[in-house]
Short mmCIF file of C-alpha atoms in Angstrom, two decimals:
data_model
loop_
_atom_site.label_atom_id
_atom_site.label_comp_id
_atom_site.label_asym_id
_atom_site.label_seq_id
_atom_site.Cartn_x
_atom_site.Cartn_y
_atom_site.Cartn_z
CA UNK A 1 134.51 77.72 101.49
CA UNK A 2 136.75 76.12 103.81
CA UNK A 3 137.95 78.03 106.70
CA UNK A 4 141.95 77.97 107.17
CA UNK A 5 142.73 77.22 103.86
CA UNK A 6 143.25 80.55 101.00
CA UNK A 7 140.67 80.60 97.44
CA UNK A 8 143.80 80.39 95.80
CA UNK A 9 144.22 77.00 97.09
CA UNK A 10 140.82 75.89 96.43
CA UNK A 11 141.09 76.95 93.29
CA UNK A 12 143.65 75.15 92.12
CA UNK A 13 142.66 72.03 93.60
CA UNK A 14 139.34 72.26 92.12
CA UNK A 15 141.48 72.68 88.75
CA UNK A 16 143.90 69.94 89.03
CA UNK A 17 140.68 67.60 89.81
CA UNK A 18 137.85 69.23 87.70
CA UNK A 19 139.51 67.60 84.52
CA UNK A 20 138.06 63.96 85.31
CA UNK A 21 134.53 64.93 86.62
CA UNK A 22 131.83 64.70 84.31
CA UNK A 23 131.28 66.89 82.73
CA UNK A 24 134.70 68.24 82.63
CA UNK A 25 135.37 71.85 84.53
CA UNK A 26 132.13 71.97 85.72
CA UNK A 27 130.46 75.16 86.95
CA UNK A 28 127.87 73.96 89.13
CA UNK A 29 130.86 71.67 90.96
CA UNK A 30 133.03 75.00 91.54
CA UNK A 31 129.97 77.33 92.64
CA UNK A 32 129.28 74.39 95.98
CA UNK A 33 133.10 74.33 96.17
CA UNK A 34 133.44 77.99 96.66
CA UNK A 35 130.01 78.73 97.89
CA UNK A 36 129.85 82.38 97.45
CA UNK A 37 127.29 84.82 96.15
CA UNK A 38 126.48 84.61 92.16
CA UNK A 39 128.59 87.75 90.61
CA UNK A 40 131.89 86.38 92.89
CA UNK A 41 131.16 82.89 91.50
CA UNK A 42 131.21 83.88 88.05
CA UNK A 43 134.10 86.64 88.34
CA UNK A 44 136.25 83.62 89.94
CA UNK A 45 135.25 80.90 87.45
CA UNK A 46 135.71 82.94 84.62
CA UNK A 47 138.76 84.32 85.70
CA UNK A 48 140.28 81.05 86.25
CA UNK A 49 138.89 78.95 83.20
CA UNK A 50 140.04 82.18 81.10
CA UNK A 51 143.92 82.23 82.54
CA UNK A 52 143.59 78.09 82.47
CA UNK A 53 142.54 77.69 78.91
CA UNK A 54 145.11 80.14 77.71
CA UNK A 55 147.83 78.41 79.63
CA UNK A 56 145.98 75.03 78.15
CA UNK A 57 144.79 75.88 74.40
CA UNK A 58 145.14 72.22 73.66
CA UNK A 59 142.98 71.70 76.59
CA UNK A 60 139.40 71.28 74.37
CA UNK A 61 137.49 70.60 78.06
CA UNK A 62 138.33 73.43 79.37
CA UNK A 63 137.73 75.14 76.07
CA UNK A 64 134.38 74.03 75.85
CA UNK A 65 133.53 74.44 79.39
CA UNK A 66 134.30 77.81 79.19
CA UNK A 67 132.28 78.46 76.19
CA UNK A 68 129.31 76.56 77.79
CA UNK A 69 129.77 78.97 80.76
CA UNK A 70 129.57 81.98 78.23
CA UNK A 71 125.92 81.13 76.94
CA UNK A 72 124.34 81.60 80.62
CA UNK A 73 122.89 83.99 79.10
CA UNK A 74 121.77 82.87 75.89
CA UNK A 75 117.70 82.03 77.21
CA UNK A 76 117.36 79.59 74.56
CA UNK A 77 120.77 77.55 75.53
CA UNK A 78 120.64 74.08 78.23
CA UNK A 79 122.85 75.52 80.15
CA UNK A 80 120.97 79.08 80.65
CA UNK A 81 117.95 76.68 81.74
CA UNK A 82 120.42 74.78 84.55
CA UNK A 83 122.18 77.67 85.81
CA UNK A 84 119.13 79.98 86.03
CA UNK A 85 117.26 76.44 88.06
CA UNK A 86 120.36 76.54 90.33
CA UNK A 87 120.90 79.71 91.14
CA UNK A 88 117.15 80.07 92.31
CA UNK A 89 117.63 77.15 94.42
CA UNK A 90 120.39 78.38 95.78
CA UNK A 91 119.02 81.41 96.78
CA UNK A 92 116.13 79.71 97.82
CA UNK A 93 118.31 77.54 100.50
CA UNK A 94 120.08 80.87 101.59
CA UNK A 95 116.62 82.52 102.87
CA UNK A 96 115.92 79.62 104.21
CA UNK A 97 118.91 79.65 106.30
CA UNK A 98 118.59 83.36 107.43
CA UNK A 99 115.13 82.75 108.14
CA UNK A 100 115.23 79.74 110.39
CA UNK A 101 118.33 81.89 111.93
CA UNK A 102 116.51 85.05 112.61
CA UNK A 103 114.00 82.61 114.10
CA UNK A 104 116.31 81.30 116.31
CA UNK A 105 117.44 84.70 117.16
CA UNK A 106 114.31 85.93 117.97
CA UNK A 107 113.38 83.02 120.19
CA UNK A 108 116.44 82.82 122.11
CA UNK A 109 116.23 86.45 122.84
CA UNK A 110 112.34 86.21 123.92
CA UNK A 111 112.87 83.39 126.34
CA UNK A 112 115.52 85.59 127.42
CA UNK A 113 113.55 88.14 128.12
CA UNK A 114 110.75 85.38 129.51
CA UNK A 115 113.11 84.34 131.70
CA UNK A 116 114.31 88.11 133.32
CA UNK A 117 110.97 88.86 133.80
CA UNK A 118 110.07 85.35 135.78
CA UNK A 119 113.46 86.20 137.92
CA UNK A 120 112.34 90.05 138.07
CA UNK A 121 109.21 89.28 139.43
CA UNK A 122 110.17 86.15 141.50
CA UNK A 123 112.66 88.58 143.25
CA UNK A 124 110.09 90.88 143.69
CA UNK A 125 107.45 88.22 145.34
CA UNK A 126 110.34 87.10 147.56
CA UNK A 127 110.81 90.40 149.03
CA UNK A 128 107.37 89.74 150.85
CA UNK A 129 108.80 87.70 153.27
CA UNK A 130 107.33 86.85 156.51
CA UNK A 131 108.34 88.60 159.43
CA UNK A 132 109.50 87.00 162.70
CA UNK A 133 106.67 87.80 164.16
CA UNK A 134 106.15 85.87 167.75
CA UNK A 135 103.73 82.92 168.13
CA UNK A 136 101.47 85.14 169.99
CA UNK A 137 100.70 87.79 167.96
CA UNK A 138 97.73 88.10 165.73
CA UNK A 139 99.48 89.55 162.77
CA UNK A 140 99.60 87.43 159.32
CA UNK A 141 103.26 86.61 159.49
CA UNK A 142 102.78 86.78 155.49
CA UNK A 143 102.43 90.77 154.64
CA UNK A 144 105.13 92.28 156.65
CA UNK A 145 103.69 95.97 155.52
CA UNK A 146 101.43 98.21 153.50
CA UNK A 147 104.73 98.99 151.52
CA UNK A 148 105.41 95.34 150.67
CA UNK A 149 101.72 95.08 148.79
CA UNK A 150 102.76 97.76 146.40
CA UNK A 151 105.82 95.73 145.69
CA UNK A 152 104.52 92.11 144.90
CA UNK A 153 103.73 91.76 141.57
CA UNK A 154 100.39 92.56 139.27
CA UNK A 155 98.45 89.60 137.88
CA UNK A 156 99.19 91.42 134.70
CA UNK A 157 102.70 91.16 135.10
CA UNK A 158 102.12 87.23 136.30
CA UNK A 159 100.22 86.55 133.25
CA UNK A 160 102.52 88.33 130.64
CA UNK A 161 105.58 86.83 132.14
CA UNK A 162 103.76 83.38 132.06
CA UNK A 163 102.50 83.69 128.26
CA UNK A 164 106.03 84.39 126.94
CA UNK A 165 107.01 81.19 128.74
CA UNK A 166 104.70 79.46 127.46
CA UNK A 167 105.23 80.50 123.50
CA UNK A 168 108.99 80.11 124.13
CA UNK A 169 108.11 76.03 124.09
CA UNK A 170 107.18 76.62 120.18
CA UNK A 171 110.00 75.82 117.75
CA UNK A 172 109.36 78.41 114.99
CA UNK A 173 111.93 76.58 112.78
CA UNK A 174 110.01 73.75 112.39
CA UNK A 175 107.13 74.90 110.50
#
């Protein structure tokens, strides 16, 4: 559905055009216009072809379309055949979508995380900073204390932080 613009609206432009496509007052042409769940497509279709055709008796499209509508669930009809086909694809396309955006969710939000712990840990590894120690001194200028060891971070942590990098690189919507 477009956004801005009321169903009513849709609606009847969808019914002042749906006369000349083929075939006439299509169902499958109103359920992409509206694009909304199955029971809310029908309940809107059949509301509107019912108040059309009884504004319109002479109107034997509409008529007809309407009746074609009512054997959707008739197994043995062409129609049940079509709308059963497109409603499965439909919802078919719709998990596809949530998928490949709970994919992107969950990517996003481990490279996220990826990311905090590189900057956790790089904060903590440049807290070990060497001390201004003179140019005569013995001392590694790189530890500036027993304290600052406990504080640099485990090869664990190195490795974990570096493997959620790494899978971050994979696109899981592409498979």
């Amino acid at each position: 559905m477009l956004k801005g613009i009321s169903d009513n609206q849709v609606y009847d432009h969808w019914l002042r055009s749906a006369g000349s496509i083929e075939p006439a007052y299509d169902y499958f042409s109103f359920a992409d216009l509206v694009n909304r769940d199955r029971a809310t497509t029908n309940v809107s279709y059949l509301s509107i072809m019912n108040h059309f055709s009884k504004k319109h008796p002479s109107n034997e499209q509409a008529v007809s379309a309407l009746n074609t509508f009512n054997k959707r669930k008739t197994s043995d009809s062409n129609f049940h055949k079509k709308y059963e086909d497109y409603w499965h694809e439909r919802d078919e396309h719709t998990l596809i979508i949530r998928m490949r955006n709970r994919a992107l969710s969950t990517t996003e939000s481990v490279h996220s995380d990826a990311c905090e712990q590189v900057e956790r840990l790089s904060k903590k590894a440049c807290q070990i900073a060497p001390s201004s120690v003179d140019s005569g001194s013995s001392v590694s200028p790189v530890l500036e204390s027993a304290e600052s060891v406990s504080t640099m971070p485990s090869e664990t942590e190195i490795e974990y932080a570096l493997k959620a990098i790494a899978e971050t690189k994979y696109d899981l919507c592409d498979k």
